[in-house]
Amino acid sequence: MAGVQVRGDSMEGTLEDGDWALVDLSNTDPRQEGVFLLLVSGERRIKRVQRLAGGALYLISDNEHYQPEMIPPEQMREVEILGRCEVRIGRIS
């Protein structure tokens, strides 16, 4: 497990800016779906991941103000799934 601090509002509703997510680094299989920590073109992202037919990935933000992003199979070399987010630690307001 590793902890990462959430920055931004793209996963608002599930993860808030400033929350911590505990990531299971041994769980990198997107076929089970869920929220994953990814490295996309050198940028860390936390997104809901779905594997599509043909090997593409669909990256979904829980904040409806952000459009889903499809990573086609030919761009998969730019994507590394680092682990599945398992636990959220957030502020008490």
Short mmCIF file of N, CA and C in Angstrom, two decimals:
data_model
loop_
_atom_site.label_atom_id
_atom_site.label_comp_id
_atom_site.label_asym_id
_atom_site.label_seq_id
_atom_site.Cartn_x
_atom_site.Cartn_y
_atom_site.Cartn_z
N MET A 1 0.85 -1.19 0.00
CA MET A 1 0.00 0.00 0.00
C MET A 1 0.88 1.24 0.00
N ALA A 2 0.36 2.26 -0.66
CA ALA A 2 1.01 3.57 -0.67
C ALA A 2 -0.07 4.63 -0.52
N GLY A 3 0.28 5.75 0.04
CA GLY A 3 -0.66 6.85 0.18
C GLY A 3 -0.33 7.97 -0.79
N VAL A 4 -1.37 8.52 -1.44
CA VAL A 4 -1.18 9.67 -2.32
C VAL A 4 -2.22 10.72 -1.96
N GLN A 5 -1.80 11.97 -2.00
CA GLN A 5 -2.74 13.05 -1.72
C GLN A 5 -3.42 13.48 -3.01
N VAL A 6 -4.73 13.62 -2.93
CA VAL A 6 -5.54 13.99 -4.08
C VAL A 6 -5.42 15.49 -4.32
N ARG A 7 -5.21 15.86 -5.58
CA ARG A 7 -5.17 17.26 -5.99
C ARG A 7 -6.18 17.46 -7.11
N GLY A 8 -7.02 18.46 -6.99
CA GLY A 8 -8.00 18.75 -8.03
C GLY A 8 -9.38 18.24 -7.67
N ASP A 9 -10.32 18.51 -8.58
CA ASP A 9 -11.73 18.20 -8.30
C ASP A 9 -12.34 17.20 -9.28
N SER A 10 -11.52 16.54 -10.09
CA SER A 10 -12.09 15.66 -11.12
C SER A 10 -12.79 14.43 -10.54
N MET A 11 -12.44 14.03 -9.33
CA MET A 11 -13.08 12.87 -8.71
C MET A 11 -14.02 13.29 -7.57
N GLU A 12 -14.41 14.57 -7.57
CA GLU A 12 -15.30 15.12 -6.55
C GLU A 12 -16.55 14.26 -6.41
N GLY A 13 -16.90 14.00 -5.18
CA GLY A 13 -18.02 13.11 -4.89
C GLY A 13 -17.50 11.79 -4.34
N THR A 14 -16.33 11.38 -4.81
CA THR A 14 -15.67 10.18 -4.32
C THR A 14 -14.42 10.56 -3.55
N LEU A 15 -13.60 11.40 -4.17
CA LEU A 15 -12.36 11.90 -3.57
C LEU A 15 -12.34 13.41 -3.70
N GLU A 16 -12.08 14.09 -2.60
CA GLU A 16 -12.05 15.55 -2.60
C GLU A 16 -10.60 16.04 -2.61
N ASP A 17 -10.39 17.26 -3.12
CA ASP A 17 -9.08 17.88 -3.11
C ASP A 17 -8.53 17.88 -1.68
N GLY A 18 -7.34 17.35 -1.49
CA GLY A 18 -6.72 17.29 -0.16
C GLY A 18 -6.89 15.96 0.54
N ASP A 19 -7.82 15.11 0.09
CA ASP A 19 -7.97 13.77 0.66
C ASP A 19 -6.70 12.96 0.41
N TRP A 20 -6.58 11.88 1.15
CA TRP A 20 -5.53 10.90 0.90
C TRP A 20 -6.20 9.62 0.43
N ALA A 21 -5.59 8.98 -0.55
CA ALA A 21 -6.07 7.69 -1.03
C ALA A 21 -4.98 6.66 -0.75
N LEU A 22 -5.38 5.55 -0.15
CA LEU A 22 -4.45 4.43 0.03
C LEU A 22 -4.59 3.54 -1.19
N VAL A 23 -3.48 3.27 -1.83
CA VAL A 23 -3.45 2.56 -3.11
C VAL A 23 -2.79 1.20 -2.93
N ASP A 24 -3.50 0.17 -3.36
CA ASP A 24 -2.96 -1.19 -3.37
C ASP A 24 -2.11 -1.35 -4.62
N LEU A 25 -0.79 -1.27 -4.46
CA LEU A 25 0.12 -1.31 -5.60
C LEU A 25 0.20 -2.69 -6.25
N SER A 26 -0.31 -3.70 -5.57
CA SER A 26 -0.28 -5.06 -6.14
C SER A 26 -1.49 -5.32 -7.03
N ASN A 27 -2.46 -4.42 -7.03
CA ASN A 27 -3.70 -4.61 -7.78
C ASN A 27 -3.72 -3.63 -8.96
N THR A 28 -3.29 -4.09 -10.12
CA THR A 28 -3.19 -3.22 -11.30
C THR A 28 -4.05 -3.71 -12.46
N ASP A 29 -4.98 -4.60 -12.19
CA ASP A 29 -5.80 -5.21 -13.24
C ASP A 29 -7.10 -4.43 -13.42
N PRO A 30 -7.25 -3.68 -14.53
CA PRO A 30 -8.45 -2.86 -14.71
C PRO A 30 -9.70 -3.65 -15.09
N ARG A 31 -9.56 -4.96 -15.32
CA ARG A 31 -10.75 -5.74 -15.70
C ARG A 31 -11.79 -5.78 -14.59
N GLN A 32 -11.37 -5.61 -13.34
CA GLN A 32 -12.33 -5.62 -12.24
C GLN A 32 -13.00 -4.26 -12.04
N GLU A 33 -12.57 -3.28 -12.79
CA GLU A 33 -13.07 -1.91 -12.71
C GLU A 33 -12.84 -1.34 -11.31
N GLY A 34 -12.98 -0.05 -11.17
CA GLY A 34 -12.76 0.62 -9.91
C GLY A 34 -11.99 1.91 -10.14
N VAL A 35 -11.50 2.49 -9.04
CA VAL A 35 -10.75 3.73 -9.08
C VAL A 35 -9.27 3.38 -8.96
N PHE A 36 -8.48 3.86 -9.92
CA PHE A 36 -7.07 3.50 -9.98
C PHE A 36 -6.19 4.74 -10.02
N LEU A 37 -4.96 4.57 -9.53
CA LEU A 37 -3.91 5.56 -9.69
C LEU A 37 -3.15 5.16 -10.96
N LEU A 38 -3.05 6.10 -11.90
CA LEU A 38 -2.40 5.83 -13.18
C LEU A 38 -1.31 6.86 -13.44
N LEU A 39 -0.40 6.47 -14.29
CA LEU A 39 0.58 7.39 -14.84
C LEU A 39 0.27 7.48 -16.33
N VAL A 40 -0.18 8.65 -16.79
CA VAL A 40 -0.57 8.85 -18.18
C VAL A 40 0.34 9.93 -18.76
N SER A 41 1.18 9.54 -19.69
CA SER A 41 2.15 10.47 -20.30
C SER A 41 2.94 11.21 -19.23
N GLY A 42 3.36 10.51 -18.18
CA GLY A 42 4.17 11.09 -17.12
C GLY A 42 3.40 11.84 -16.05
N GLU A 43 2.08 11.91 -16.16
CA GLU A 43 1.24 12.65 -15.20
C GLU A 43 0.43 11.67 -14.36
N ARG A 44 0.50 11.84 -13.03
CA ARG A 44 -0.30 10.97 -12.15
C ARG A 44 -1.75 11.41 -12.18
N ARG A 45 -2.64 10.42 -12.31
CA ARG A 45 -4.08 10.69 -12.30
C ARG A 45 -4.78 9.62 -11.48
N ILE A 46 -5.88 10.01 -10.87
CA ILE A 46 -6.77 9.06 -10.21
C ILE A 46 -8.07 9.11 -10.98
N LYS A 47 -8.46 7.96 -11.54
CA LYS A 47 -9.66 7.90 -12.37
C LYS A 47 -10.36 6.56 -12.19
N ARG A 48 -11.63 6.56 -12.48
CA ARG A 48 -12.39 5.31 -12.57
C ARG A 48 -12.02 4.71 -13.93
N VAL A 49 -11.67 3.43 -13.95
CA VAL A 49 -11.14 2.80 -15.16
C VAL A 49 -12.04 1.66 -15.60
N GLN A 50 -12.33 1.64 -16.90
CA GLN A 50 -13.04 0.52 -17.52
C GLN A 50 -12.23 0.05 -18.71
N ARG A 51 -12.10 -1.26 -18.86
CA ARG A 51 -11.44 -1.81 -20.04
C ARG A 51 -12.50 -2.04 -21.09
N LEU A 52 -12.23 -1.56 -22.31
CA LEU A 52 -13.17 -1.69 -23.41
C LEU A 52 -12.73 -2.82 -24.34
N ALA A 53 -13.65 -3.28 -25.16
CA ALA A 53 -13.33 -4.31 -26.16
C ALA A 53 -12.19 -3.81 -27.04
N GLY A 54 -11.29 -4.68 -27.37
CA GLY A 54 -10.16 -4.31 -28.22
C GLY A 54 -8.97 -3.79 -27.46
N GLY A 55 -9.06 -3.69 -26.11
CA GLY A 55 -7.91 -3.30 -25.31
C GLY A 55 -7.82 -1.83 -24.95
N ALA A 56 -8.78 -1.02 -25.35
CA ALA A 56 -8.77 0.40 -24.99
C ALA A 56 -9.16 0.56 -23.51
N LEU A 57 -8.77 1.67 -22.93
CA LEU A 57 -9.18 2.02 -21.57
C LEU A 57 -10.05 3.26 -21.62
N TYR A 58 -11.05 3.29 -20.75
CA TYR A 58 -11.95 4.43 -20.60
C TYR A 58 -11.67 5.01 -19.23
N LEU A 59 -11.21 6.26 -19.15
CA LEU A 59 -10.91 6.93 -17.89
C LEU A 59 -12.05 7.89 -17.58
N ILE A 60 -12.66 7.68 -16.42
CA ILE A 60 -13.87 8.42 -16.06
C ILE A 60 -13.63 9.22 -14.78
N SER A 61 -13.98 10.50 -14.83
CA SER A 61 -13.97 11.35 -13.65
C SER A 61 -15.35 11.28 -13.01
N ASP A 62 -15.42 11.25 -11.68
CA ASP A 62 -16.72 11.22 -11.02
C ASP A 62 -17.40 12.58 -11.02
N ASN A 63 -16.65 13.65 -11.22
CA ASN A 63 -17.21 14.99 -11.35
C ASN A 63 -17.77 15.12 -12.77
N GLU A 64 -19.06 15.35 -12.89
CA GLU A 64 -19.72 15.39 -14.20
C GLU A 64 -19.26 16.54 -15.08
N HIS A 65 -18.50 17.48 -14.55
CA HIS A 65 -17.98 18.58 -15.36
C HIS A 65 -16.80 18.16 -16.23
N TYR A 66 -16.31 16.94 -16.04
CA TYR A 66 -15.19 16.43 -16.82
C TYR A 66 -15.68 15.31 -17.74
N GLN A 67 -15.26 15.37 -18.98
CA GLN A 67 -15.63 14.34 -19.96
C GLN A 67 -14.74 13.11 -19.80
N PRO A 68 -15.29 11.92 -20.03
CA PRO A 68 -14.46 10.71 -20.01
C PRO A 68 -13.40 10.78 -21.12
N GLU A 69 -12.34 10.05 -20.92
CA GLU A 69 -11.24 10.03 -21.88
C GLU A 69 -10.99 8.58 -22.30
N MET A 70 -10.88 8.34 -23.59
CA MET A 70 -10.58 7.00 -24.07
C MET A 70 -9.12 6.94 -24.49
N ILE A 71 -8.43 5.92 -23.99
CA ILE A 71 -7.05 5.66 -24.38
C ILE A 71 -7.08 4.48 -25.34
N PRO A 72 -6.83 4.71 -26.63
CA PRO A 72 -6.86 3.60 -27.59
C PRO A 72 -5.67 2.66 -27.38
N PRO A 73 -5.79 1.42 -27.85
CA PRO A 73 -4.72 0.44 -27.65
C PRO A 73 -3.35 0.92 -28.12
N GLU A 74 -3.30 1.67 -29.22
CA GLU A 74 -2.01 2.12 -29.74
C GLU A 74 -1.33 3.16 -28.85
N GLN A 75 -2.05 3.73 -27.88
CA GLN A 75 -1.46 4.69 -26.94
C GLN A 75 -1.24 4.09 -25.56
N MET A 76 -1.50 2.81 -25.39
CA MET A 76 -1.38 2.17 -24.08
C MET A 76 0.05 2.20 -23.54
N ARG A 77 1.06 2.33 -24.42
CA ARG A 77 2.44 2.40 -23.94
C ARG A 77 2.68 3.66 -23.10
N GLU A 78 1.79 4.65 -23.22
CA GLU A 78 1.90 5.89 -22.45
C GLU A 78 1.18 5.80 -21.10
N VAL A 79 0.56 4.63 -20.83
CA VAL A 79 -0.24 4.46 -19.61
C VAL A 79 0.34 3.35 -18.75
N GLU A 80 0.50 3.66 -17.46
CA GLU A 80 0.90 2.65 -16.50
C GLU A 80 -0.12 2.69 -15.35
N ILE A 81 -0.74 1.55 -15.07
CA ILE A 81 -1.66 1.47 -13.93
C ILE A 81 -0.82 1.14 -12.71
N LEU A 82 -0.78 2.08 -11.76
CA LEU A 82 0.08 1.94 -10.59
C LEU A 82 -0.57 1.15 -9.47
N GLY A 83 -1.90 1.20 -9.37
CA GLY A 83 -2.60 0.47 -8.31
C GLY A 83 -4.03 0.92 -8.18
N ARG A 84 -4.78 0.12 -7.41
CA ARG A 84 -6.21 0.39 -7.19
C ARG A 84 -6.40 1.14 -5.88
N CYS A 85 -7.15 2.23 -5.92
CA CYS A 85 -7.44 3.02 -4.72
C CYS A 85 -8.44 2.24 -3.87
N GLU A 86 -8.07 1.97 -2.64
CA GLU A 86 -8.89 1.13 -1.77
C GLU A 86 -9.51 1.88 -0.60
N VAL A 87 -8.81 2.92 -0.08
CA VAL A 87 -9.28 3.60 1.12
C VAL A 87 -9.14 5.10 0.92
N ARG A 88 -10.16 5.84 1.33
CA ARG A 88 -10.13 7.31 1.29
C ARG A 88 -10.01 7.84 2.72
N ILE A 89 -9.11 8.77 2.91
CA ILE A 89 -8.96 9.45 4.20
C ILE A 89 -9.19 10.93 3.92
N GLY A 90 -10.24 11.50 4.52
CA GLY A 90 -10.59 12.88 4.23
C GLY A 90 -10.76 13.71 5.49
N ARG A 91 -10.93 14.98 5.28
CA ARG A 91 -11.12 15.94 6.38
C ARG A 91 -12.52 15.84 6.96
N ILE A 92 -12.61 16.12 8.21
CA ILE A 92 -13.90 16.25 8.89
C ILE A 92 -14.22 17.73 8.92
N SER A 93 -15.36 18.12 8.32
CA SER A 93 -15.68 19.55 8.28
C SER A 93 -16.60 19.94 9.39
#
